[in-house]
mmCIF file of C-alpha atoms and ligand atoms in Angstrom:
data_model
loop_
_atom_site.group_PDB
_atom_site.id
_atom_site.type_symbol
_atom_site.label_atom_id
_atom_site.label_comp_id
_atom_site.label_asym_id
_atom_site.label_seq_id
_atom_site.Cartn_x
_atom_site.Cartn_y
_atom_site.Cartn_z
ATOM 1 C CA MET R 10 -34.947 43.866 -75.541
ATOM 2 C CA LYS R 11 -34.774 43.610 -71.776
ATOM 3 C CA SER R 12 -31.413 45.312 -71.476
ATOM 4 C CA LEU R 13 -32.775 48.101 -73.631
ATOM 5 C CA ILE R 14 -35.712 48.646 -71.303
ATOM 6 C CA LYS R 15 -33.539 48.700 -68.214
ATOM 7 C CA LEU R 16 -31.203 51.196 -69.851
ATOM 8 C CA THR R 17 -34.039 53.504 -70.771
ATOM 9 C CA VAL R 18 -35.626 53.452 -67.365
ATOM 10 C CA LEU R 19 -32.387 53.951 -65.546
ATOM 11 C CA SER R 20 -30.759 56.586 -67.690
ATOM 12 C CA SER R 21 -32.718 59.074 -65.605
ATOM 13 C CA PHE R 22 -31.808 57.285 -62.408
ATOM 14 C CA VAL R 23 -29.268 59.695 -60.992
ATOM 15 C CA ALA R 24 -31.427 62.658 -61.876
ATOM 16 C CA VAL R 25 -34.335 61.112 -60.020
ATOM 17 C CA LEU R 26 -32.164 60.386 -57.010
ATOM 18 C CA PHE R 27 -31.434 64.065 -56.725
ATOM 19 C CA SER R 28 -34.828 65.346 -57.658
ATOM 20 C CA CYS R 29 -36.535 63.197 -55.046
ATOM 21 C CA ASN R 30 -35.151 65.573 -52.465
ATOM 22 C CA ASN R 31 -36.743 68.550 -54.169
ATOM 23 C CA ALA R 32 -39.579 68.207 -56.631
ATOM 24 C CA GLU R 33 -40.885 64.896 -55.311
ATOM 25 C CA LYS R 34 -40.633 65.792 -51.679
ATOM 26 C CA LYS R 35 -43.873 65.243 -49.847
ATOM 27 C CA THR R 36 -44.587 63.986 -46.396
ATOM 28 C CA ASN R 37 -47.057 61.400 -45.212
ATOM 29 C CA THR R 38 -49.004 61.553 -41.960
ATOM 30 C CA ASP R 39 -45.932 60.338 -40.100
ATOM 31 C CA ASN R 40 -43.995 63.372 -41.412
ATOM 32 C CA ARG R 41 -41.739 61.195 -43.449
ATOM 33 C CA THR R 42 -40.442 62.059 -46.892
ATOM 34 C CA MET R 43 -42.025 60.315 -49.847
ATOM 35 C CA ALA R 44 -39.907 59.725 -52.955
ATOM 36 C CA LYS R 45 -40.441 58.347 -56.425
ATOM 37 C CA PHE R 46 -37.723 56.108 -57.874
ATOM 38 C CA PRO R 47 -37.599 54.375 -61.274
ATOM 39 C CA GLU R 48 -40.142 51.518 -61.622
ATOM 40 C CA LYS R 49 -41.592 52.490 -58.219
ATOM 41 C CA GLU R 50 -44.651 54.219 -56.848
ATOM 42 C CA LYS R 51 -44.125 56.845 -54.169
ATOM 43 C CA MET R 52 -42.404 55.214 -51.222
ATOM 44 C CA ILE R 53 -41.277 56.329 -47.771
ATOM 45 C CA LEU R 54 -37.666 57.501 -48.143
ATOM 46 C CA LEU R 55 -35.192 56.479 -45.443
ATOM 47 C CA THR R 56 -31.958 57.047 -47.346
ATOM 48 C CA ASP R 57 -31.209 57.615 -51.013
ATOM 49 C CA ARG R 58 -27.575 56.420 -51.172
ATOM 50 C CA PRO R 59 -27.910 53.525 -50.946
ATOM 51 C CA PRO R 60 -31.660 53.505 -51.505
ATOM 52 C CA GLN R 61 -33.788 52.398 -48.582
ATOM 53 C CA LEU R 62 -37.485 52.743 -49.357
ATOM 54 C CA GLU R 63 -40.321 51.631 -47.137
ATOM 55 C CA THR R 64 -43.738 50.450 -48.324
ATOM 56 C CA PRO R 65 -46.659 52.593 -47.104
ATOM 57 C CA LEU R 66 -48.862 50.567 -44.739
ATOM 58 C CA HIS R 67 -52.047 50.752 -46.827
ATOM 59 C CA VAL R 68 -50.350 48.674 -49.553
ATOM 60 C CA PHE R 69 -50.586 45.694 -47.180
ATOM 61 C CA ARG R 70 -54.368 45.590 -47.665
ATOM 62 C CA GLN R 71 -53.682 43.179 -50.549
ATOM 63 C CA ASP R 72 -52.555 39.555 -50.596
ATOM 64 C CA PHE R 73 -49.453 40.309 -52.653
ATOM 65 C CA THR R 74 -47.337 43.441 -52.559
ATOM 66 C CA PRO R 75 -47.070 45.012 -56.030
ATOM 67 C CA ASN R 76 -43.525 45.288 -57.385
ATOM 68 C CA GLU R 77 -43.991 49.048 -57.727
ATOM 69 C CA SER R 78 -44.497 49.342 -53.974
ATOM 70 C CA PHE R 79 -42.195 46.595 -52.736
ATOM 71 C CA PHE R 80 -39.651 47.876 -50.198
ATOM 72 C CA VAL R 81 -36.042 48.489 -51.216
ATOM 73 C CA ARG R 82 -32.940 48.052 -49.143
ATOM 74 C CA TRP R 83 -29.341 48.072 -50.410
ATOM 75 C CA HIS R 84 -26.256 48.222 -48.217
ATOM 76 C CA LEU R 85 -23.641 49.578 -50.567
ATOM 77 C CA SER R 86 -23.924 52.849 -52.444
ATOM 78 C CA GLY R 87 -22.389 51.237 -55.531
ATOM 79 C CA ILE R 88 -25.781 50.062 -56.722
ATOM 80 C CA LEU R 89 -26.609 48.998 -60.246
ATOM 81 C CA THR R 90 -28.214 51.256 -62.779
ATOM 82 C CA GLN R 91 -27.964 49.016 -65.839
ATOM 83 C CA ILE R 92 -27.343 45.383 -66.670
ATOM 84 C CA ASP R 93 -26.583 44.072 -70.143
ATOM 85 C CA MET R 94 -28.636 40.903 -70.399
ATOM 86 C CA ASP R 95 -26.781 39.781 -73.527
ATOM 87 C CA THR R 96 -23.626 39.221 -71.523
ATOM 88 C CA PHE R 97 -25.099 38.563 -68.048
ATOM 89 C CA ARG R 98 -24.276 35.086 -66.704
ATOM 90 C CA LEU R 99 -24.955 33.356 -63.391
ATOM 91 C CA GLU R 100 -21.718 31.636 -62.452
ATOM 92 C CA VAL R 101 -21.627 28.466 -60.371
ATOM 93 C CA ALA R 102 -18.108 27.651 -59.198
ATOM 94 C CA GLY R 103 -16.012 26.239 -56.371
ATOM 95 C CA GLU R 104 -16.353 22.642 -55.187
ATOM 96 C CA VAL R 105 -18.345 21.454 -58.203
ATOM 97 C CA ASN R 106 -17.521 18.993 -60.960
ATOM 98 C CA THR R 107 -18.486 21.442 -63.699
ATOM 99 C CA THR R 108 -18.348 25.217 -63.474
ATOM 100 C CA LEU R 109 -21.507 26.715 -64.975
ATOM 101 C CA LYS R 110 -22.154 30.021 -66.672
ATOM 102 C CA LEU R 111 -25.886 30.286 -67.166
ATOM 103 C CA SER R 112 -27.647 32.912 -69.249
ATOM 104 C CA MET R 113 -31.159 34.061 -68.456
ATOM 105 C CA ASN R 114 -32.330 31.989 -71.392
ATOM 106 C CA ASP R 115 -30.609 28.886 -69.942
ATOM 107 C CA LEU R 116 -32.361 29.429 -66.610
ATOM 108 C CA LYS R 117 -35.739 29.886 -68.272
ATOM 109 C CA THR R 118 -35.493 26.997 -70.730
ATOM 110 C CA LYS R 119 -33.182 24.312 -69.308
ATOM 111 C CA PHE R 120 -34.674 24.039 -65.814
ATOM 112 C CA LYS R 121 -38.078 23.217 -64.463
ATOM 113 C CA PRO R 122 -39.770 26.449 -63.318
ATOM 114 C CA TYR R 123 -40.677 26.601 -59.661
ATOM 115 C CA SER R 124 -43.033 29.100 -57.971
ATOM 116 C CA ILE R 125 -43.629 29.934 -54.345
ATOM 117 C CA ALA R 126 -45.470 32.631 -52.393
ATOM 118 C CA ALA R 127 -43.212 33.995 -49.686
ATOM 119 C CA VAL R 128 -42.725 36.994 -47.448
ATOM 120 C CA CYS R 129 -39.455 38.874 -47.864
ATOM 121 C CA GLN R 130 -38.864 40.744 -44.605
ATOM 122 C CA CYS R 131 -35.847 42.815 -43.625
ATOM 123 C CA SER R 132 -34.231 41.843 -40.319
ATOM 124 C CA GLY R 133 -34.629 45.472 -39.262
ATOM 125 C CA ASN R 134 -38.302 45.781 -40.180
ATOM 126 C CA SER R 135 -40.122 47.777 -37.453
ATOM 127 C CA ARG R 136 -36.821 48.900 -35.910
ATOM 128 C CA LYS R 137 -38.369 52.328 -35.300
ATOM 129 C CA LEU R 138 -40.688 50.723 -32.746
ATOM 130 C CA PHE R 139 -37.875 49.455 -30.517
ATOM 131 C CA ASN R 140 -37.700 51.026 -27.090
ATOM 132 C CA PRO R 141 -35.052 52.047 -26.038
ATOM 133 C CA LYS R 142 -34.269 53.272 -29.556
ATOM 134 C CA VAL R 143 -31.506 51.642 -31.573
ATOM 135 C CA PRO R 144 -29.436 52.943 -34.501
ATOM 136 C CA GLY R 145 -30.058 51.804 -38.092
ATOM 137 C CA GLY R 146 -32.729 52.425 -40.723
ATOM 138 C CA GLN R 147 -35.817 53.607 -38.848
ATOM 139 C CA PHE R 148 -38.361 51.405 -40.588
ATOM 140 C CA THR R 149 -41.902 51.119 -39.261
ATOM 141 C CA ASN R 150 -43.698 48.002 -40.553
ATOM 142 C CA GLY R 151 -43.080 48.508 -44.268
ATOM 143 C CA ALA R 152 -39.729 46.772 -44.751
ATOM 144 C CA MET R 153 -41.432 43.615 -45.910
ATOM 145 C CA GLY R 154 -43.639 42.354 -48.697
ATOM 146 C CA ASN R 155 -45.399 39.210 -49.882
ATOM 147 C CA ALA R 156 -44.763 38.113 -53.461
ATOM 148 C CA LEU R 157 -45.132 35.205 -55.819
ATOM 149 C CA TRP R 158 -41.606 34.232 -56.851
ATOM 150 C CA LYS R 159 -40.867 32.212 -59.982
ATOM 151 C CA GLY R 160 -37.523 30.774 -60.956
ATOM 152 C CA VAL R 161 -35.289 27.756 -60.508
ATOM 153 C CA LYS R 162 -34.451 25.707 -57.411
ATOM 154 C CA VAL R 163 -30.834 26.046 -56.270
ATOM 155 C CA ASN R 164 -30.919 22.281 -55.858
ATOM 156 C CA ASP R 165 -31.650 21.750 -59.570
ATOM 157 C CA ILE R 166 -28.730 23.978 -60.591
ATOM 158 C CA LEU R 167 -26.272 22.340 -58.215
ATOM 159 C CA GLU R 168 -27.315 18.899 -59.404
ATOM 160 C CA ILE R 169 -26.222 19.831 -62.919
ATOM 161 C CA ALA R 170 -22.954 21.316 -61.636
ATOM 162 C CA GLY R 171 -22.337 18.243 -59.480
ATOM 163 C CA ILE R 172 -21.471 19.203 -55.950
ATOM 164 C CA LYS R 173 -18.357 17.605 -54.428
ATOM 165 C CA LYS R 174 -18.607 15.710 -51.154
ATOM 166 C CA GLU R 175 -16.261 18.176 -49.383
ATOM 167 C CA ALA R 176 -18.866 20.949 -49.783
ATOM 168 C CA VAL R 177 -19.850 22.722 -46.545
ATOM 169 C CA ASP R 178 -21.185 26.209 -47.280
ATOM 170 C CA ILE R 179 -22.470 27.950 -50.377
ATOM 171 C CA THR R 180 -21.983 31.677 -50.915
ATOM 172 C CA PHE R 181 -24.190 34.020 -52.919
ATOM 173 C CA ASP R 182 -22.847 37.262 -54.365
ATOM 174 C CA GLY R 183 -24.682 40.106 -56.095
ATOM 175 C CA LEU R 184 -23.384 42.475 -58.767
ATOM 176 C CA ASP R 185 -23.455 45.484 -56.423
ATOM 177 C CA ASP R 186 -20.068 46.752 -55.339
ATOM 178 C CA ALA R 187 -18.570 48.545 -52.404
ATOM 179 C CA PRO R 188 -18.018 52.267 -53.058
ATOM 180 C CA PHE R 189 -14.328 52.080 -52.110
ATOM 181 C CA PRO R 190 -11.777 49.421 -51.102
ATOM 182 C CA GLY R 191 -12.058 48.155 -47.553
ATOM 183 C CA VAL R 192 -15.854 48.008 -47.513
ATOM 184 C CA PRO R 193 -16.743 44.302 -47.602
ATOM 185 C CA ASP R 194 -18.683 43.100 -50.652
ATOM 186 C CA PHE R 195 -22.218 41.949 -49.804
ATOM 187 C CA ILE R 196 -21.965 38.144 -49.792
ATOM 188 C CA LYS R 197 -24.210 35.782 -47.799
ATOM 189 C CA SER R 198 -23.926 32.047 -47.193
ATOM 190 C CA LEU R 199 -26.161 29.080 -46.464
ATOM 191 C CA ASP R 200 -25.038 25.620 -45.435
ATOM 192 C CA VAL R 201 -25.237 22.993 -48.175
ATOM 193 C CA ALA R 202 -28.256 21.154 -46.750
ATOM 194 C CA HIS R 203 -30.273 24.373 -46.504
ATOM 195 C CA ALA R 204 -29.311 25.667 -49.947
ATOM 196 C CA MET R 205 -30.289 22.291 -51.434
ATOM 197 C CA ASP R 206 -33.536 21.777 -49.486
ATOM 198 C CA GLY R 207 -35.637 22.143 -52.644
ATOM 199 C CA GLU R 208 -37.238 25.394 -51.468
ATOM 200 C CA VAL R 209 -34.348 27.829 -51.708
ATOM 201 C CA MET R 210 -34.573 29.191 -55.230
ATOM 202 C CA ILE R 211 -33.327 31.795 -57.657
ATOM 203 C CA ALA R 212 -36.190 33.972 -58.840
ATOM 204 C CA TYR R 213 -36.261 35.590 -62.275
ATOM 205 C CA GLN R 214 -39.818 36.788 -61.800
ATOM 206 C CA MET R 215 -41.693 38.513 -59.018
ATOM 207 C CA ASN R 216 -45.487 38.656 -59.163
ATOM 208 C CA GLY R 217 -45.425 37.561 -62.804
ATOM 209 C CA GLN R 218 -43.031 40.298 -63.975
ATOM 210 C CA ASP R 219 -39.295 40.878 -64.201
ATOM 211 C CA ILE R 220 -37.847 41.846 -60.839
ATOM 212 C CA PRO R 221 -37.488 45.657 -60.635
ATOM 213 C CA MET R 222 -33.894 46.879 -60.856
ATOM 214 C CA LEU R 223 -34.123 48.209 -57.313
ATOM 215 C CA ASN R 224 -35.298 44.820 -55.985
ATOM 216 C CA GLY R 225 -32.435 42.854 -57.512
ATOM 217 C CA PHE R 226 -33.006 42.447 -61.254
ATOM 218 C CA PRO R 227 -32.341 40.084 -62.952
ATOM 219 C CA LEU R 228 -32.060 37.327 -60.297
ATOM 220 C CA LYS R 229 -32.864 37.280 -56.612
ATOM 221 C CA LEU R 230 -32.119 34.453 -54.204
ATOM 222 C CA VAL R 231 -35.318 33.455 -52.375
ATOM 223 C CA VAL R 232 -34.859 31.803 -48.990
ATOM 224 C CA PRO R 233 -38.424 31.033 -47.862
ATOM 225 C CA GLY R 234 -39.009 31.569 -44.159
ATOM 226 C CA TRP R 235 -35.664 33.331 -43.607
ATOM 227 C CA TYR R 236 -34.921 37.037 -43.204
ATOM 228 C CA ALA R 237 -34.340 39.084 -46.360
ATOM 229 C CA THR R 238 -30.655 39.622 -45.645
ATOM 230 C CA TYR R 239 -30.146 36.188 -47.264
ATOM 231 C CA TRP R 240 -32.212 37.092 -50.337
ATOM 232 C CA VAL R 241 -29.246 38.290 -52.367
ATOM 233 C CA GLY R 242 -30.299 40.525 -55.243
ATOM 234 C CA SER R 243 -28.682 40.902 -58.669
ATOM 235 C CA LEU R 244 -27.229 37.491 -57.942
ATOM 236 C CA HIS R 245 -24.394 36.614 -60.299
ATOM 237 C CA LYS R 246 -22.159 34.190 -58.459
ATOM 238 C CA ILE R 247 -22.711 31.022 -56.453
ATOM 239 C CA GLU R 248 -19.633 29.452 -54.936
ATOM 240 C CA VAL R 249 -19.463 26.083 -53.208
ATOM 241 C CA LEU R 250 -16.917 26.061 -50.367
ATOM 242 C CA ASP R 251 -15.174 23.164 -48.605
ATOM 243 C CA HIS R 252 -14.985 25.236 -45.397
ATOM 244 C CA PRO R 253 -17.375 27.409 -43.367
ATOM 245 C CA TYR R 254 -17.770 30.893 -44.837
ATOM 246 C CA GLU R 255 -16.346 33.586 -42.548
ATOM 247 C CA GLY R 256 -17.190 36.812 -44.431
ATOM 248 C CA PHE R 257 -18.153 40.110 -42.794
ATOM 249 C CA TRP R 258 -21.886 39.939 -43.613
ATOM 250 C CA MET R 259 -22.162 36.522 -41.920
ATOM 251 C CA LYS R 260 -19.757 36.764 -38.987
ATOM 252 C CA LYS R 261 -19.819 40.434 -37.980
ATOM 253 C CA ALA R 262 -23.110 41.830 -39.257
ATOM 254 C CA TYR R 263 -26.634 40.445 -38.833
ATOM 255 C CA LEU R 264 -25.999 38.718 -35.529
ATOM 256 C CA ILE R 265 -28.745 38.167 -32.955
ATOM 257 C CA PRO R 266 -28.751 36.998 -29.333
ATOM 258 C CA ASN R 267 -28.932 33.211 -29.424
ATOM 259 C CA ASN R 268 -32.528 32.665 -28.263
ATOM 260 C CA PRO R 269 -35.840 32.180 -30.106
ATOM 261 C CA THR R 270 -37.064 35.779 -29.833
ATOM 262 C CA ALA R 271 -33.635 37.422 -30.323
ATOM 263 C CA ASN R 272 -33.993 39.060 -26.935
ATOM 264 C CA GLU R 273 -31.409 40.708 -24.706
ATOM 265 C CA SER R 274 -31.336 43.402 -22.066
ATOM 266 C CA PRO R 275 -29.834 46.852 -22.813
ATOM 267 C CA LYS R 276 -28.079 46.593 -19.454
ATOM 268 C CA ASP R 277 -26.694 43.122 -20.071
ATOM 269 C CA LEU R 278 -25.932 42.551 -23.739
ATOM 270 C CA SER R 279 -25.686 38.946 -24.842
ATOM 271 C CA LYS R 280 -22.256 37.524 -25.566
ATOM 272 C CA ASP R 281 -23.761 34.497 -27.277
ATOM 273 C CA MET R 282 -24.535 35.778 -30.765
ATOM 274 C CA VAL R 283 -25.521 33.836 -33.909
ATOM 275 C CA PRO R 284 -26.358 34.810 -37.496
ATOM 276 C CA ILE R 285 -29.999 35.854 -37.864
ATOM 277 C CA ASN R 286 -31.975 33.096 -39.562
ATOM 278 C CA LYS R 287 -35.680 32.139 -39.549
ATOM 279 C CA LEU R 288 -38.484 34.693 -39.480
ATOM 280 C CA SER R 289 -40.150 35.179 -36.112
ATOM 281 C CA LEU R 290 -43.852 34.712 -35.608
ATOM 282 C CA ARG R 291 -45.512 38.114 -35.659
ATOM 283 C CA SER R 292 -48.731 39.961 -36.411
ATOM 284 C CA ILE R 293 -49.401 43.608 -37.189
ATOM 285 C CA PHE R 294 -52.268 46.055 -37.588
ATOM 286 C CA VAL R 295 -52.760 47.404 -41.106
ATOM 287 C CA GLU R 296 -56.122 49.133 -40.729
ATOM 288 C CA PRO R 297 -57.001 51.523 -39.172
ATOM 289 C CA GLU R 298 -53.720 53.361 -39.494
ATOM 290 C CA PRO R 299 -52.436 55.158 -36.397
ATOM 291 C CA ASP R 300 -54.240 58.467 -35.728
ATOM 292 C CA THR R 301 -57.418 57.452 -37.571
ATOM 293 C CA ILE R 302 -60.556 58.520 -35.674
ATOM 294 C CA LEU R 303 -63.503 56.113 -35.772
ATOM 295 C CA GLN R 304 -67.172 57.008 -35.221
ATOM 296 C CA HIS R 305 -69.106 55.345 -32.403
ATOM 297 C CA GLY R 306 -72.032 53.185 -33.490
ATOM 298 C CA LYS R 307 -70.511 52.817 -36.961
ATOM 299 C CA LYS R 308 -68.987 49.653 -38.358
ATOM 300 C CA ALA R 309 -65.219 49.817 -38.857
ATOM 301 C CA LEU R 310 -62.886 47.205 -40.285
ATOM 302 C CA ILE R 311 -59.905 46.174 -38.184
ATOM 303 C CA GLU R 312 -57.430 44.457 -40.443
ATOM 304 C CA GLY R 313 -53.910 43.118 -40.337
ATOM 305 C CA LEU R 314 -51.619 40.278 -41.181
ATOM 306 C CA ALA R 315 -49.620 37.550 -39.473
ATOM 307 C CA LEU R 316 -46.602 35.579 -40.587
ATOM 308 C CA ASP R 317 -43.993 33.137 -39.397
ATOM 309 C CA TYR R 318 -41.118 30.977 -40.658
ATOM 310 C CA GLY R 319 -43.312 28.405 -42.399
ATOM 311 C CA ALA R 320 -45.158 26.469 -39.688
ATOM 312 C CA GLY R 321 -48.267 28.417 -40.675
ATOM 313 C CA ILE R 322 -50.620 30.662 -38.727
ATOM 314 C CA LYS R 323 -53.107 28.777 -36.575
ATOM 315 C CA SER R 324 -54.987 31.683 -35.066
ATOM 316 C CA VAL R 325 -54.899 35.412 -34.511
ATOM 317 C CA GLU R 326 -56.405 36.960 -31.380
ATOM 318 C CA LEU R 327 -57.458 40.549 -30.893
ATOM 319 C CA SER R 328 -58.004 42.481 -27.675
ATOM 320 C CA LEU R 329 -60.021 45.705 -27.553
ATOM 321 C CA ASP R 330 -59.366 46.293 -23.855
ATOM 322 C CA SER R 331 -55.625 46.436 -23.490
ATOM 323 C CA GLY R 332 -55.188 42.668 -23.228
ATOM 324 C CA LYS R 333 -57.769 41.939 -20.518
ATOM 325 C CA THR R 334 -59.876 39.844 -22.892
ATOM 326 C CA TRP R 335 -58.979 38.250 -26.207
ATOM 327 C CA PHE R 336 -61.014 36.720 -29.023
ATOM 328 C CA GLU R 337 -60.132 35.036 -32.295
ATOM 329 C CA VAL R 338 -60.533 36.945 -35.552
ATOM 330 C CA LYS R 339 -61.303 35.681 -39.045
ATOM 331 C CA LEU R 340 -58.358 34.600 -41.169
ATOM 332 C CA ASP R 341 -58.294 35.111 -44.943
ATOM 333 C CA ALA R 342 -57.407 32.240 -47.274
ATOM 334 C CA ASP R 343 -54.153 30.374 -46.710
ATOM 335 C CA LEU R 344 -51.884 31.305 -49.643
ATOM 336 C CA GLY R 345 -49.048 28.961 -48.704
ATOM 337 C CA LYS R 346 -46.939 28.353 -45.648
ATOM 338 C CA TYR R 347 -44.379 31.076 -46.451
ATOM 339 C CA SER R 348 -46.984 33.653 -47.418
ATOM 340 C CA TRP R 349 -48.437 35.963 -44.825
ATOM 341 C CA ARG R 350 -51.972 35.375 -43.644
ATOM 342 C CA ARG R 351 -54.315 38.341 -43.569
ATOM 343 C CA TRP R 352 -56.899 38.708 -40.768
ATOM 344 C CA ARG R 353 -59.915 40.943 -40.236
ATOM 345 C CA TYR R 354 -62.608 41.881 -37.732
ATOM 346 C CA ASP R 355 -65.736 43.994 -38.150
ATOM 347 C CA TRP R 356 -65.966 46.235 -35.132
ATOM 348 C CA THR R 357 -68.736 48.608 -34.133
ATOM 349 C CA PRO R 358 -67.446 50.546 -31.123
ATOM 350 C CA GLU R 359 -70.467 51.538 -29.037
ATOM 351 C CA LYS R 360 -68.906 54.185 -26.806
ATOM 352 C CA LYS R 361 -66.669 57.202 -27.373
ATOM 353 C CA GLY R 362 -63.182 57.077 -25.937
ATOM 354 C CA VAL R 363 -59.698 55.743 -26.556
ATOM 355 C CA TYR R 364 -59.463 51.982 -27.031
ATOM 356 C CA HIS R 365 -56.168 50.204 -26.543
ATOM 357 C CA LEU R 366 -55.995 47.359 -29.092
ATOM 358 C CA LYS R 367 -53.555 44.452 -29.096
ATOM 359 C CA VAL R 368 -52.998 41.616 -31.565
ATOM 360 C CA LYS R 369 -51.207 38.296 -31.184
ATOM 361 C CA ALA R 370 -50.777 35.229 -33.373
ATOM 362 C CA THR R 371 -50.255 31.531 -32.628
ATOM 363 C CA ASN R 372 -48.685 29.212 -35.179
ATOM 364 C CA ASN R 373 -49.030 25.508 -35.955
ATOM 365 C CA ASP R 374 -45.971 24.736 -33.805
ATOM 366 C CA GLY R 375 -47.919 26.078 -30.797
ATOM 367 C CA ILE R 376 -45.769 29.197 -30.497
ATOM 368 C CA THR R 377 -47.551 32.369 -29.329
ATOM 369 C CA GLN R 378 -46.269 35.925 -29.299
ATOM 370 C CA SER R 379 -45.256 37.588 -26.051
ATOM 371 C CA THR R 380 -44.653 41.184 -25.030
ATOM 372 C CA ALA R 381 -41.023 41.685 -24.126
ATOM 373 C CA GLN R 382 -38.305 41.836 -26.746
ATOM 374 C CA TRP R 383 -35.372 44.109 -27.396
ATOM 375 C CA ASN R 384 -31.943 43.797 -28.984
ATOM 376 C CA ARG R 385 -29.173 46.250 -29.839
ATOM 377 C CA SER R 386 -29.705 46.014 -33.611
ATOM 378 C CA GLY R 387 -33.495 46.275 -33.698
ATOM 379 C CA TYR R 388 -33.796 42.919 -35.460
ATOM 380 C CA GLN R 389 -36.576 40.394 -35.697
ATOM 381 C CA ARG R 390 -39.366 42.357 -34.031
ATOM 382 C CA ASN R 391 -41.942 39.882 -32.765
ATOM 383 C CA VAL R 392 -43.776 41.458 -29.833
ATOM 384 C CA ILE R 393 -47.548 41.726 -29.385
ATOM 385 C CA GLU R 394 -48.366 44.912 -31.301
ATOM 386 C CA GLU R 395 -50.556 47.639 -29.817
ATOM 387 C CA LEU R 396 -52.731 50.322 -31.395
ATOM 388 C CA ASP R 397 -54.561 53.184 -29.722
ATOM 389 C CA VAL R 398 -57.816 53.949 -31.489
ATOM 390 C CA THR R 399 -59.854 57.062 -30.764
ATOM 391 C CA VAL R 400 -63.621 56.715 -31.142
ATOM 392 C CA ASP R 401 -65.632 59.929 -31.444
HETATM 393 N N1 LIG T 16 -26.841 42.166 -53.623
HETATM 394 C C1 LIG T 16 -27.501 42.549 -52.527
HETATM 395 N N2 LIG T 16 -28.531 41.793 -52.099
HETATM 396 C C2 LIG T 16 -29.207 42.133 -50.990
HETATM 397 C C3 LIG T 16 -28.846 43.275 -50.219
HETATM 398 C C4 LIG T 16 -27.758 44.061 -50.686
HETATM 399 O O1 LIG T 16 -27.375 45.067 -50.097
HETATM 400 N N3 LIG T 16 -27.121 43.670 -51.851
HETATM 401 N N4 LIG T 16 -29.551 43.579 -49.064
HETATM 402 C C5 LIG T 16 -30.302 42.490 -48.444
HETATM 403 C C6 LIG T 16 -31.245 42.950 -47.433
HETATM 404 S S1 LIG T 16 -30.640 43.269 -45.881
HETATM 405 C C7 LIG T 16 -32.590 43.049 -47.660
HETATM 406 S S2 LIG T 16 -33.663 43.548 -46.466
HETATM 407 C C8 LIG T 16 -33.125 42.674 -48.979
HETATM 408 C C9 LIG T 16 -34.031 43.751 -49.522
HETATM 409 O O2 LIG T 16 -34.612 43.323 -50.709
HETATM 410 P P1 LIG T 16 -35.442 44.370 -51.555
HETATM 411 O O3 LIG T 16 -34.522 45.510 -51.861
HETATM 412 O O4 LIG T 16 -35.925 43.644 -52.752
HETATM 413 O O5 LIG T 16 -36.566 44.801 -50.693
HETATM 414 O O6 LIG T 16 -32.129 42.432 -49.946
HETATM 415 C C10 LIG T 16 -31.064 41.672 -49.476
HETATM 416 N N5 LIG T 16 -30.236 41.345 -50.595
HETATM 417 MO MO1 LIG T 17 -32.401 43.818 -44.447
#
């Protein structure tokens, strides 16, 4: 049944890819093209081959990001348009006692289901805000989303396979292919201890539904608290290695300067680079959106969200005067340590003028955001965000 549905939806896929440049073309306030892809609402279009779609900011005024609006980011243009679920198997191979070939039914019936709320955030989220500018997908804040993931722990699968004591790294490969030879296949790795920490999981559901094709149907690796580059979509192969994995997407791509905020100077690029890993502590404004004009003497809601790598948000502070004074704002309910935490403040600006707002979060490890951060790839944005608000 499932394979039938995916075939129906995606038979029109190529047509939609082309038509999004014509019929569906529409711009938002930021003059960016909006496009409609299969199983998706209108999204901000960055590229269509491979698809890179950003979530409009207003969607973040909800605890969980609906699948239809969840951002999309593939590296290789050889993306999937159909998967036959009758023959699909997740293979577990390498340094294991028993090689496994698991069907979707096996995963759903032979393992204990596990659910977790977690933010999936692209390493390059907010790259457009880097100054000086850097190349790469020019995302504003919409290359992330918060979802409830349901599936099976990697640990539970590897226990059945029986992992050999020589095991060092575990690789995760999706069904997507490079468009021509020479382009490295998208494969990511985690060390054994991390992969088996009981939190890293393989999701077969996202927000209570099948994962959309464009978000990695039928299985997506979920690495709570780590950047989305590790969240391999359309996962079909897990391999246990007896040596460190040296592939392109681990050793050449997705490297950051080796310091907690991934910071370096444009004039003095770091030579000490490491694979990107845990999410940085950050907070953003969601409401009002840039260029909104507020009325003086009228109540307005200032709203946003904060997230980190799993320590949890302790407090969020807002400044209405360019950082001269700060005060704590109200946090919404805690939805789990890997979820984001929404925050809000009712503001009645008394006087007309332009207000320079800033927001910063502090987490339960005592880490607070600071202002300066830049790196050549536009990764891991974590600065104190600013918003100019005009009051009329
Ligand atoms: N198979 C596969 N998985 C992948 C990728 C990819 O190109 N191929 N891109 C990764 C990156 S960099 C990101 S940001 C997330 C995006 O997940 P989404 O498309 O569900 O938003 O998928 C990750 N998993
Ligand atoms: Mo990404």
